[in-house]
mmCIF file of C-alpha atoms (C1' of nucleotides) in Angstrom:
data_model
loop_
_atom_site.group_PDB
_atom_site.id
_atom_site.type_symbol
_atom_site.label_atom_id
_atom_site.label_comp_id
_atom_site.label_asym_id
_atom_site.label_seq_id
_atom_site.Cartn_x
_atom_site.Cartn_y
_atom_site.Cartn_z
ATOM 1 C CA MET A 1 -4.386 -19.264 32.535
ATOM 2 C CA ARG A 2 -0.979 -20.166 31.252
ATOM 3 C CA ASP A 3 1.955 -18.404 32.869
ATOM 4 C CA ASN A 4 3.533 -15.663 30.814
ATOM 5 C CA ASN A 5 6.757 -17.697 30.778
ATOM 6 C CA GLU A 6 4.947 -20.389 28.856
ATOM 7 C CA MET A 7 3.646 -17.964 26.233
ATOM 8 C CA PRO A 8 5.854 -17.685 23.167
ATOM 9 C CA GLY A 9 4.213 -14.349 22.333
ATOM 10 C CA HIS A 10 5.222 -12.873 25.688
ATOM 11 C CA LEU A 11 8.809 -14.275 25.388
ATOM 12 C CA ALA A 12 9.016 -12.828 21.860
ATOM 13 C CA ARG A 13 8.090 -9.398 23.084
ATOM 14 C CA ARG A 14 10.524 -9.510 25.984
ATOM 15 C CA PHE A 15 13.459 -10.703 23.902
ATOM 16 C CA GLN A 16 12.807 -8.044 21.263
ATOM 17 C CA GLN A 17 12.505 -5.410 23.959
ATOM 18 C CA ILE A 18 15.892 -6.353 25.364
ATOM 19 C CA ALA A 19 17.462 -6.657 21.926
ATOM 20 C CA VAL A 20 16.441 -3.149 21.013
ATOM 21 C CA ALA A 21 17.655 -1.698 24.329
ATOM 22 C CA VAL A 22 21.007 -3.475 23.974
ATOM 23 C CA PHE A 23 21.419 -2.268 20.423
ATOM 24 C CA LEU A 24 20.709 1.348 21.258
ATOM 25 C CA ALA A 25 23.034 1.320 24.306
ATOM 26 C CA GLU A 26 25.929 -0.175 22.386
ATOM 27 C CA VAL A 27 25.455 2.145 19.411
ATOM 28 C CA GLU A 28 25.166 5.217 21.545
ATOM 29 C CA GLU A 29 28.280 4.248 23.513
ATOM 30 C CA ALA A 30 30.103 4.112 20.193
ATOM 31 C CA GLY A 31 28.973 7.622 19.496
ATOM 32 C CA PHE A 32 26.306 6.960 16.892
ATOM 33 C CA ASP A 33 22.625 7.698 16.769
ATOM 34 C CA LEU A 34 20.922 5.002 14.725
ATOM 35 C CA THR A 35 18.018 2.648 15.517
ATOM 36 C CA PRO A 36 18.063 -1.081 14.707
ATOM 37 C CA VAL A 37 15.554 -0.452 12.002
ATOM 38 C CA GLN A 38 17.559 2.408 10.472
ATOM 39 C CA TYR A 39 20.689 0.276 10.604
ATOM 40 C CA ALA A 40 19.113 -2.611 8.799
ATOM 41 C CA ALA A 41 17.738 -0.361 6.121
ATOM 42 C CA LEU A 42 21.088 1.454 5.639
ATOM 43 C CA ALA A 43 22.962 -1.857 5.344
ATOM 44 C CA ALA A 44 20.481 -3.272 2.851
ATOM 45 C CA ILE A 45 20.723 -0.145 0.673
ATOM 46 C CA LYS A 46 24.506 -0.266 0.713
ATOM 47 C CA THR A 47 24.366 -3.889 -0.520
ATOM 48 C CA ASN A 48 21.653 -3.060 -3.108
ATOM 49 C CA PRO A 49 22.295 0.453 -4.495
ATOM 50 C CA GLY A 50 19.444 1.999 -6.340
ATOM 51 C CA ILE A 51 16.875 -0.299 -4.697
ATOM 52 C CA ASP A 52 13.293 0.963 -4.485
ATOM 53 C CA GLN A 53 11.422 1.208 -1.281
ATOM 54 C CA VAL A 54 9.041 -1.747 -1.746
ATOM 55 C CA THR A 55 11.922 -4.083 -2.597
ATOM 56 C CA LEU A 56 13.872 -2.769 0.405
ATOM 57 C CA ALA A 57 10.852 -3.367 2.631
ATOM 58 C CA GLY A 58 10.677 -6.976 1.417
ATOM 59 C CA LEU A 59 14.371 -7.599 1.997
ATOM 60 C CA ILE A 60 14.230 -6.642 5.662
ATOM 61 C CA ALA A 61 10.542 -7.484 6.294
ATOM 62 C CA TYR A 62 9.269 -3.928 6.997
ATOM 63 C CA ASP A 63 5.803 -2.794 6.307
ATOM 64 C CA ARG A 64 5.702 -0.527 3.271
ATOM 65 C CA THR A 65 4.180 2.308 5.208
ATOM 66 C CA THR A 66 6.863 2.056 7.853
ATOM 67 C CA ILE A 67 9.693 2.308 5.372
ATOM 68 C CA THR A 68 8.638 5.812 4.271
ATOM 69 C CA GLY A 69 9.393 7.279 7.678
ATOM 70 C CA VAL A 70 12.546 5.271 8.139
ATOM 71 C CA VAL A 71 13.938 6.456 4.810
ATOM 72 C CA ASP A 72 12.842 10.014 5.666
ATOM 73 C CA ARG A 73 14.957 10.019 8.784
ATOM 74 C CA LEU A 74 17.950 8.485 7.069
ATOM 75 C CA VAL A 75 17.702 11.142 4.328
ATOM 76 C CA GLN A 76 17.323 13.800 7.006
ATOM 77 C CA LYS A 77 20.508 12.568 8.694
ATOM 78 C CA GLY A 78 22.346 12.712 5.306
ATOM 79 C CA LEU A 79 23.036 9.023 5.173
ATOM 80 C CA LEU A 80 20.837 8.326 2.138
ATOM 81 C CA VAL A 81 19.606 10.077 -0.995
ATOM 82 C CA ARG A 82 16.171 9.393 -2.483
ATOM 83 C CA ASN A 83 15.746 10.057 -6.176
ATOM 84 C CA PRO A 84 12.925 9.394 -8.613
ATOM 85 C CA SER A 85 13.547 6.279 -10.690
ATOM 86 C CA SER A 86 14.153 6.772 -14.381
ATOM 87 C CA ARG A 87 12.614 3.449 -15.244
ATOM 88 C CA ASP A 88 9.464 3.802 -13.177
ATOM 89 C CA ARG A 89 8.326 7.233 -12.231
ATOM 90 C CA ARG A 90 6.299 5.905 -9.294
ATOM 91 C CA ALA A 91 9.391 4.476 -7.612
ATOM 92 C CA ARG A 92 12.280 6.138 -5.738
ATOM 93 C CA GLU A 93 15.783 4.934 -6.011
ATOM 94 C CA LEU A 94 17.726 4.776 -2.760
ATOM 95 C CA GLN A 95 21.496 5.336 -2.640
ATOM 96 C CA ILE A 96 23.774 5.407 0.370
ATOM 97 C CA THR A 97 25.933 8.518 0.732
ATOM 98 C CA GLU A 98 29.581 8.732 1.706
ATOM 99 C CA ALA A 99 28.447 9.759 5.195
ATOM 100 C CA GLY A 100 26.175 6.733 5.238
ATOM 101 C CA LYS A 101 29.094 4.457 4.311
ATOM 102 C CA ARG A 102 31.285 5.963 7.028
ATOM 103 C CA THR A 103 28.517 5.550 9.579
ATOM 104 C CA LEU A 104 28.066 1.878 8.607
ATOM 105 C CA ARG A 105 31.737 1.184 8.879
ATOM 106 C CA GLY A 106 32.044 2.944 12.182
ATOM 107 C CA ILE A 107 28.992 1.386 13.740
ATOM 108 C CA THR A 108 29.659 -2.232 12.762
ATOM 109 C CA PRO A 109 31.720 -3.187 15.868
ATOM 110 C CA ALA A 110 28.979 -1.841 18.175
ATOM 111 C CA VAL A 111 26.336 -3.775 16.247
ATOM 112 C CA GLU A 112 28.348 -6.955 16.500
ATOM 113 C CA ALA A 113 28.867 -6.374 20.219
ATOM 114 C CA ALA A 114 25.138 -5.827 20.679
ATOM 115 C CA GLN A 115 24.368 -9.190 18.990
ATOM 116 C CA ARG A 116 26.684 -10.882 21.450
ATOM 117 C CA THR A 117 25.241 -9.048 24.469
ATOM 118 C CA MET A 118 21.692 -10.131 23.591
ATOM 119 C CA LEU A 119 22.799 -13.736 23.936
ATOM 120 C CA ARG A 120 25.126 -13.202 26.917
ATOM 121 C CA GLY A 121 23.188 -15.605 29.124
ATOM 122 C CA LEU A 122 23.610 -18.479 26.649
ATOM 123 C CA THR A 123 26.507 -20.680 25.715
ATOM 124 C CA GLU A 124 27.764 -20.594 22.165
ATOM 125 C CA LYS A 125 25.787 -23.684 21.319
ATOM 126 C CA GLU A 126 22.611 -22.424 22.988
ATOM 127 C CA GLY A 127 22.877 -19.165 21.067
ATOM 128 C CA ALA A 128 23.231 -21.040 17.792
ATOM 129 C CA ASP A 129 20.282 -23.254 18.734
ATOM 130 C CA LEU A 130 18.157 -20.234 19.627
ATOM 131 C CA MET A 131 18.906 -18.620 16.268
ATOM 132 C CA ARG A 132 18.219 -21.854 14.373
ATOM 133 C CA LEU A 133 14.872 -22.330 16.110
ATOM 134 C CA LEU A 134 13.876 -18.702 15.593
ATOM 135 C CA ARG A 135 14.745 -18.972 11.884
ATOM 136 C CA LYS A 136 12.633 -22.085 11.564
ATOM 137 C CA ALA A 137 9.652 -20.567 13.345
ATOM 138 C CA ILE A 138 9.982 -17.337 11.336
ATOM 139 C CA ALA A 139 10.173 -19.271 8.040
ATOM 140 C CA ALA A 140 6.936 -21.106 8.918
ATOM 141 C CA GLY A 141 5.219 -17.874 9.866
ATOM 142 C CA ASN A 142 6.644 -15.607 7.245
ATOM 143 C CA GLU A 143 3.382 -15.117 5.374
ATOM 144 C CA LEU A 144 1.345 -14.443 8.496
ATOM 145 C CA SER A 145 2.530 -10.912 8.965
ATOM 146 C CA ARG A 146 1.707 -8.005 6.713
ATOM 147 C CA ALA A 147 5.358 -7.471 6.024
ATOM 148 C CA PRO A 148 6.824 -10.872 5.043
ATOM 149 C CA LEU A 149 10.396 -11.256 3.971
ATOM 150 C CA ARG A 150 10.724 -11.178 0.146
ATOM 151 C CA GLU A 151 13.623 -12.104 -2.026
ATOM 152 C CA ALA A 152 14.890 -9.363 -4.278
ATOM 153 C CA GLU A 153 14.048 -9.853 -7.918
ATOM 154 C CA LEU A 154 16.273 -9.085 -10.842
ATOM 155 C CA ARG A 155 14.947 -6.211 -12.913
ATOM 156 C CA MET B 1 28.519 -7.713 7.182
ATOM 157 C CA ARG B 2 26.798 -10.496 8.925
ATOM 158 C CA ASP B 3 23.672 -11.844 7.277
ATOM 159 C CA ASN B 4 20.421 -10.803 8.852
ATOM 160 C CA ASN B 5 19.671 -14.407 9.538
ATOM 161 C CA GLU B 6 22.707 -14.547 11.740
ATOM 162 C CA MET B 7 21.637 -11.468 13.754
ATOM 163 C CA PRO B 8 19.688 -12.342 16.897
ATOM 164 C CA GLY B 9 18.310 -8.776 16.864
ATOM 165 C CA HIS B 10 16.791 -9.199 13.449
ATOM 166 C CA LEU B 11 15.368 -12.670 14.321
ATOM 167 C CA ALA B 12 13.902 -11.199 17.509
ATOM 168 C CA ARG B 13 12.145 -8.476 15.597
ATOM 169 C CA ARG B 14 10.742 -10.880 12.989
ATOM 170 C CA PHE B 15 9.481 -13.392 15.485
ATOM 171 C CA GLN B 16 7.783 -10.697 17.532
ATOM 172 C CA GLN B 17 6.300 -9.224 14.332
ATOM 173 C CA ILE B 18 4.789 -12.606 13.392
ATOM 174 C CA ALA B 19 3.655 -13.299 16.980
ATOM 175 C CA VAL B 20 1.664 -10.061 17.090
ATOM 176 C CA ALA B 21 0.112 -10.613 13.726
ATOM 177 C CA VAL B 22 -0.919 -14.143 14.686
ATOM 178 C CA PHE B 23 -2.374 -13.009 17.980
ATOM 179 C CA LEU B 24 -4.422 -10.247 16.396
ATOM 180 C CA ALA B 25 -5.737 -12.511 13.615
ATOM 181 C CA GLU B 26 -6.798 -15.305 16.006
ATOM 182 C CA VAL B 27 -8.434 -12.887 18.419
ATOM 183 C CA GLU B 28 -10.280 -11.063 15.664
ATOM 184 C CA GLU B 29 -11.521 -14.323 14.234
ATOM 185 C CA ALA B 30 -12.916 -15.123 17.691
ATOM 186 C CA GLY B 31 -14.796 -11.848 17.567
ATOM 187 C CA PHE B 32 -12.662 -9.850 20.035
ATOM 188 C CA ASP B 33 -10.730 -6.643 19.711
ATOM 189 C CA LEU B 34 -7.777 -6.762 22.087
ATOM 190 C CA THR B 35 -4.033 -6.395 21.484
ATOM 191 C CA PRO B 36 -1.483 -8.694 23.016
ATOM 192 C CA VAL B 37 -0.412 -5.923 25.382
ATOM 193 C CA GLN B 38 -4.005 -5.280 26.448
ATOM 194 C CA TYR B 39 -4.564 -8.927 26.982
ATOM 195 C CA ALA B 40 -1.512 -9.347 29.217
ATOM 196 C CA ALA B 41 -2.468 -6.299 31.268
ATOM 197 C CA LEU B 42 -6.049 -7.483 31.639
ATOM 198 C CA ALA B 43 -4.974 -11.003 32.725
ATOM 199 C CA ALA B 44 -2.475 -9.606 35.228
ATOM 200 C CA ILE B 45 -5.109 -7.278 36.768
ATOM 201 C CA LYS B 46 -7.591 -10.152 37.125
ATOM 202 C CA THR B 47 -4.915 -12.159 39.009
ATOM 203 C CA ASN B 48 -3.937 -9.145 41.119
ATOM 204 C CA PRO B 49 -7.012 -7.097 41.894
ATOM 205 C CA GLY B 50 -6.362 -3.598 43.133
ATOM 206 C CA ILE B 51 -2.839 -3.526 41.762
ATOM 207 C CA ASP B 52 -1.308 -0.165 41.016
ATOM 208 C CA GLN B 53 0.061 0.786 37.608
ATOM 209 C CA VAL B 54 3.720 0.681 38.467
ATOM 210 C CA THR B 55 3.464 -2.842 39.975
ATOM 211 C CA LEU B 56 1.497 -3.937 36.967
ATOM 212 C CA ALA B 57 4.118 -2.632 34.644
ATOM 213 C CA GLY B 58 6.753 -4.606 36.515
ATOM 214 C CA LEU B 59 4.766 -7.810 36.424
ATOM 215 C CA ILE B 60 4.486 -7.797 32.625
ATOM 216 C CA ALA B 61 7.616 -5.784 31.884
ATOM 217 C CA TYR B 62 6.006 -2.727 30.340
ATOM 218 C CA ASP B 63 7.409 0.755 30.545
ATOM 219 C CA ARG B 64 5.610 2.881 33.086
ATOM 220 C CA THR B 65 4.739 5.528 30.512
ATOM 221 C CA THR B 66 3.249 2.882 28.171
ATOM 222 C CA ILE B 67 0.985 1.437 30.791
ATOM 223 C CA THR B 68 -0.923 4.692 31.096
ATOM 224 C CA GLY B 69 -2.207 4.471 27.543
ATOM 225 C CA VAL B 70 -2.895 0.748 27.726
ATOM 226 C CA VAL B 71 -4.990 1.156 30.857
ATOM 227 C CA ASP B 72 -6.719 4.184 29.290
ATOM 228 C CA ARG B 73 -7.878 2.013 26.398
ATOM 229 C CA LEU B 74 -8.966 -0.875 28.604
ATOM 230 C CA VAL B 75 -10.956 1.560 30.719
ATOM 231 C CA GLN B 76 -12.437 3.070 27.564
ATOM 232 C CA LYS B 77 -13.573 -0.376 26.513
ATOM 233 C CA GLY B 78 -15.192 -0.935 29.897
ATOM 234 C CA LEU B 79 -12.967 -3.851 30.815
ATOM 235 C CA LEU B 80 -11.237 -2.083 33.741
ATOM 236 C CA VAL B 81 -11.937 0.554 36.305
ATOM 237 C CA ARG B 82 -9.186 2.821 37.622
ATOM 238 C CA ASN B 83 -9.767 4.383 41.082
ATOM 239 C CA PRO B 84 -7.554 6.452 43.351
ATOM 240 C CA SER B 85 -5.927 4.342 46.037
ATOM 241 C CA SER B 86 -7.045 5.000 49.550
ATOM 242 C CA ARG B 87 -3.627 4.139 51.005
ATOM 243 C CA ASP B 88 -1.608 6.260 48.569
ATOM 244 C CA ARG B 89 -3.202 9.132 46.858
ATOM 245 C CA ARG B 90 -0.565 9.125 44.135
ATOM 246 C CA ALA B 91 -1.510 5.642 43.010
ATOM 247 C CA ARG B 92 -4.477 4.253 41.113
ATOM 248 C CA GLU B 93 -6.020 0.914 41.944
ATOM 249 C CA LEU B 94 -6.953 -1.202 38.949
ATOM 250 C CA GLN B 95 -9.918 -3.602 38.975
ATOM 251 C CA ILE B 96 -11.255 -5.820 36.275
ATOM 252 C CA THR B 97 -14.942 -5.423 35.493
ATOM 253 C CA GLU B 98 -17.471 -8.137 34.798
ATOM 254 C CA ALA B 99 -17.194 -7.296 31.093
ATOM 255 C CA GLY B 100 -13.451 -7.726 31.468
ATOM 256 C CA LYS B 101 -13.837 -11.142 33.037
ATOM 257 C CA ARG B 102 -16.206 -12.219 30.301
ATOM 258 C CA THR B 103 -13.778 -10.981 27.643
ATOM 259 C CA LEU B 104 -10.926 -12.847 29.255
ATOM 260 C CA ARG B 105 -12.895 -16.047 29.429
ATOM 261 C CA GLY B 106 -14.065 -15.770 25.879
ATOM 262 C CA ILE B 107 -10.717 -14.862 24.419
ATOM 263 C CA THR B 108 -8.608 -17.533 26.095
ATOM 264 C CA PRO B 109 -9.062 -20.221 23.422
ATOM 265 C CA ALA B 110 -7.987 -17.756 20.685
ATOM 266 C CA VAL B 111 -4.967 -16.770 22.730
ATOM 267 C CA GLU B 112 -4.010 -20.367 23.234
ATOM 268 C CA ALA B 113 -4.505 -21.083 19.568
ATOM 269 C CA ALA B 114 -2.302 -18.120 18.654
ATOM 270 C CA GLN B 115 0.562 -19.425 20.899
ATOM 271 C CA ARG B 116 0.430 -22.757 19.016
ATOM 272 C CA THR B 117 0.285 -21.043 15.625
ATOM 273 C CA MET B 118 3.453 -19.002 16.384
ATOM 274 C CA LEU B 119 5.326 -22.278 16.788
ATOM 275 C CA ARG B 120 3.633 -24.173 13.996
ATOM 276 C CA GLY B 121 6.884 -24.754 12.117
ATOM 277 C CA LEU B 122 8.482 -26.446 15.122
ATOM 278 C CA THR B 123 8.061 -29.834 16.690
ATOM 279 C CA GLU B 124 6.827 -30.069 20.246
ATOM 280 C CA LYS B 125 10.376 -30.453 21.510
ATOM 281 C CA GLU B 126 11.709 -27.634 19.394
ATOM 282 C CA GLY B 127 8.995 -25.321 20.638
ATOM 283 C CA ALA B 128 9.864 -26.193 24.228
ATOM 284 C CA ASP B 129 13.552 -25.679 23.506
ATOM 285 C CA LEU B 130 12.855 -22.305 21.919
ATOM 286 C CA MET B 131 10.905 -21.148 24.945
ATOM 287 C CA ARG B 132 13.572 -22.370 27.320
ATOM 288 C CA LEU B 133 16.369 -20.559 25.434
ATOM 289 C CA LEU B 134 14.298 -17.400 25.233
ATOM 290 C CA ARG B 135 13.584 -17.533 28.955
ATOM 291 C CA LYS B 136 17.293 -17.954 29.639
ATOM 292 C CA ALA B 137 18.383 -15.105 27.345
ATOM 293 C CA ILE B 138 15.643 -12.890 28.769
ATOM 294 C CA ALA B 139 16.630 -13.653 32.367
ATOM 295 C CA ALA B 140 20.220 -12.660 31.605
ATOM 296 C CA GLY B 141 19.127 -9.461 29.868
ATOM 297 C CA ASN B 142 16.301 -8.455 32.136
ATOM 298 C CA GLU B 143 18.012 -5.415 33.650
ATOM 299 C CA LEU B 144 19.159 -4.149 30.231
ATOM 300 C CA SER B 145 15.790 -2.692 29.219
ATOM 301 C CA ARG B 146 14.048 0.260 30.794
ATOM 302 C CA ALA B 147 11.122 -1.980 31.657
ATOM 303 C CA PRO B 148 12.501 -5.047 33.415
ATOM 304 C CA LEU B 149 10.285 -7.694 34.899
ATOM 305 C CA ARG B 150 9.729 -7.158 38.575
ATOM 306 C CA GLU B 151 8.243 -9.453 41.186
ATOM 307 C CA ALA B 152 5.188 -8.098 42.843
ATOM 308 C CA GLU B 153 5.833 -7.057 46.535
ATOM 309 C CA LEU B 154 3.425 -7.500 49.327
ATOM 310 C CA ARG B 155 2.059 -4.245 50.583
ATOM 311 C "C1'" DG C 1 -5.808 1.831 -27.832
ATOM 312 C "C1'" DA C 2 -9.050 1.988 -24.062
ATOM 313 C "C1'" DA C 3 -10.610 -0.085 -19.942
ATOM 314 C "C1'" DT C 4 -9.090 -2.541 -16.031
ATOM 315 C "C1'" DA C 5 -5.975 -4.180 -12.715
ATOM 316 C "C1'" DT C 6 -1.867 -3.723 -10.299
ATOM 317 C "C1'" DT C 7 1.930 -1.376 -8.237
ATOM 318 C "C1'" DG C 8 4.944 2.329 -5.686
ATOM 319 C "C1'" DC C 9 4.439 5.595 -2.546
ATOM 320 C "C1'" DT C 10 2.225 8.531 0.773
ATOM 321 C "C1'" DC C 11 -1.034 9.937 4.279
ATOM 322 C "C1'" DA C 12 -4.335 9.857 8.377
ATOM 323 C "C1'" DG C 13 -5.252 7.354 12.274
ATOM 324 C "C1'" DT C 14 -4.209 4.096 16.066
ATOM 325 C "C1'" DA C 15 -1.149 1.435 19.386
ATOM 326 C "C1'" DT C 16 3.088 0.231 21.388
ATOM 327 C "C1'" DG C 17 7.671 1.662 23.542
ATOM 328 C "C1'" DC C 18 10.934 4.651 24.691
ATOM 329 C "C1'" DT C 19 13.463 9.522 26.827
ATOM 330 C "C1'" DG C 20 13.024 13.054 29.732
ATOM 331 C "C1'" DA C 21 10.296 16.314 32.400
ATOM 332 C "C1'" DT C 22 6.663 17.677 35.693
ATOM 333 C "C1'" DT C 23 3.282 17.353 39.403
ATOM 334 C "C1'" DA C 24 1.492 15.505 43.498
ATOM 335 C "C1'" DT C 25 2.360 12.726 47.187
ATOM 336 C "C1'" DC C 26 4.823 9.987 50.434
ATOM 337 C "C1'" DA C 27 8.715 8.685 53.471
ATOM 338 C "C1'" DG C 28 12.717 9.452 55.983
ATOM 339 C "C1'" DT C 29 15.507 12.505 58.595
ATOM 340 C "C1'" DA C 30 17.619 16.689 60.680
ATOM 341 C "C1'" DT D 1 8.097 20.162 61.806
ATOM 342 C "C1'" DA D 2 10.685 21.495 57.784
ATOM 343 C "C1'" DC D 3 13.655 19.561 54.432
ATOM 344 C "C1'" DT D 4 15.193 16.156 51.309
ATOM 345 C "C1'" DG D 5 14.780 12.409 48.483
ATOM 346 C "C1'" DA D 6 11.991 8.961 46.381
ATOM 347 C "C1'" DT D 7 7.841 7.441 44.135
ATOM 348 C "C1'" DA D 8 3.083 7.193 41.172
ATOM 349 C "C1'" DA D 9 1.228 8.946 37.442
ATOM 350 C "C1'" DT D 10 1.075 11.765 33.493
ATOM 351 C "C1'" DC D 11 2.713 14.450 29.569
ATOM 352 C "C1'" DA D 12 5.240 15.935 25.291
ATOM 353 C "C1'" DG D 13 7.959 14.259 21.853
ATOM 354 C "C1'" DC D 14 9.925 10.720 18.803
ATOM 355 C "C1'" DA D 15 10.285 6.109 16.331
ATOM 356 C "C1'" DT D 16 8.456 1.804 14.942
ATOM 357 C "C1'" DA D 17 4.308 -0.998 13.102
ATOM 358 C "C1'" DC D 18 0.055 -1.577 11.496
ATOM 359 C "C1'" DT D 19 -5.004 -0.631 8.876
ATOM 360 C "C1'" DG D 20 -7.084 1.375 5.300
ATOM 361 C "C1'" DA D 21 -7.417 4.853 1.846
ATOM 362 C "C1'" DG D 22 -5.809 7.598 -1.928
ATOM 363 C "C1'" DC D 23 -2.937 9.259 -5.952
ATOM 364 C "C1'" DA D 24 -0.037 8.588 -9.818
ATOM 365 C "C1'" DA D 25 1.993 5.597 -12.861
ATOM 366 C "C1'" DT D 26 2.569 1.137 -15.016
ATOM 367 C "C1'" DA D 27 1.013 -3.405 -16.752
ATOM 368 C "C1'" DT D 28 -2.511 -6.268 -18.600
ATOM 369 C "C1'" DT D 29 -6.344 -7.490 -21.147
ATOM 370 C "C1'" DC D 30 -9.760 -7.098 -24.390
#
DNA sequence: GAATATTGCTCAGTATGCTGATTATCAGTA
DNA sequence: TACTGATAATCAGCATACTGAGCAATATTC
């Protein structure tokens, strides 16, 4: 049997595990209570006001059934509002609130610090290489997961 | 705000997401029903018969509270047995069953295929580079997660 | 325009992964 | 030996992720 350290799947799990722990630690230290997933959703909604949940899920590669709970919790925290769409009564339009914008602004330095901490064992060039290789592997495997990344479409 | 593609945390999540999907697809196609986490636990127990749950968790970097459920499900499937330790009545000794060994043998080609599929967008050298950089980043961040990798100790 | 297919969202169920607490046991020491 | 601290396992609770199903609404096709 191959050693775990030779298994990309194992390494993927470990790196993600560390990345989440680092994110949560930096964010908590900055006085915020937001998960990586919640942060990505909030940032995407700020950039795309009025986006519906399916499009949001595609933008950040979340499963459509996961996004429901994530949005629930962001609404619960008062960082988002979720309103029925006027154009399509099936859809919900997501808008960031003022509190959401304040949270995003305040949390950004901690998020940036977390990204650096995740790569702290690597040189600048190694970090860039790692990201480049991850992007390439992800692009090739995008369609293999149930929640592939999707470009936003104009409506 | 930095683009998601420049965030190691986002890339880590995406790569892990694809890795799990690929693993499950290859394993199901081979006629087995085992998650990546269950596979790693089963393989580690085969290599270390009689291991206790905390040591197992350290070997594969699982949280101690997660391992309980994973072992539960492997026992449920008849691939493991969990017996009280004679040396330490707090601990449980884990042993792989014959069915567990058969499953491991049968599933190995699918697991190997999955590892290749995860890297299918990369050249041989790029895949090796990616694994090397992940190992280095993980080594530097090992202690940052609640479930760091731990060497097994002789008892 | 009616039948059909598709889409947006939600839900129930399952599996990680974590925080923090509890229980039983063990190990070291006063 | 009694006390203290540490340890193995489990539990309750919460947050991703996924499968598969269902409902309501929209889009397509005949």
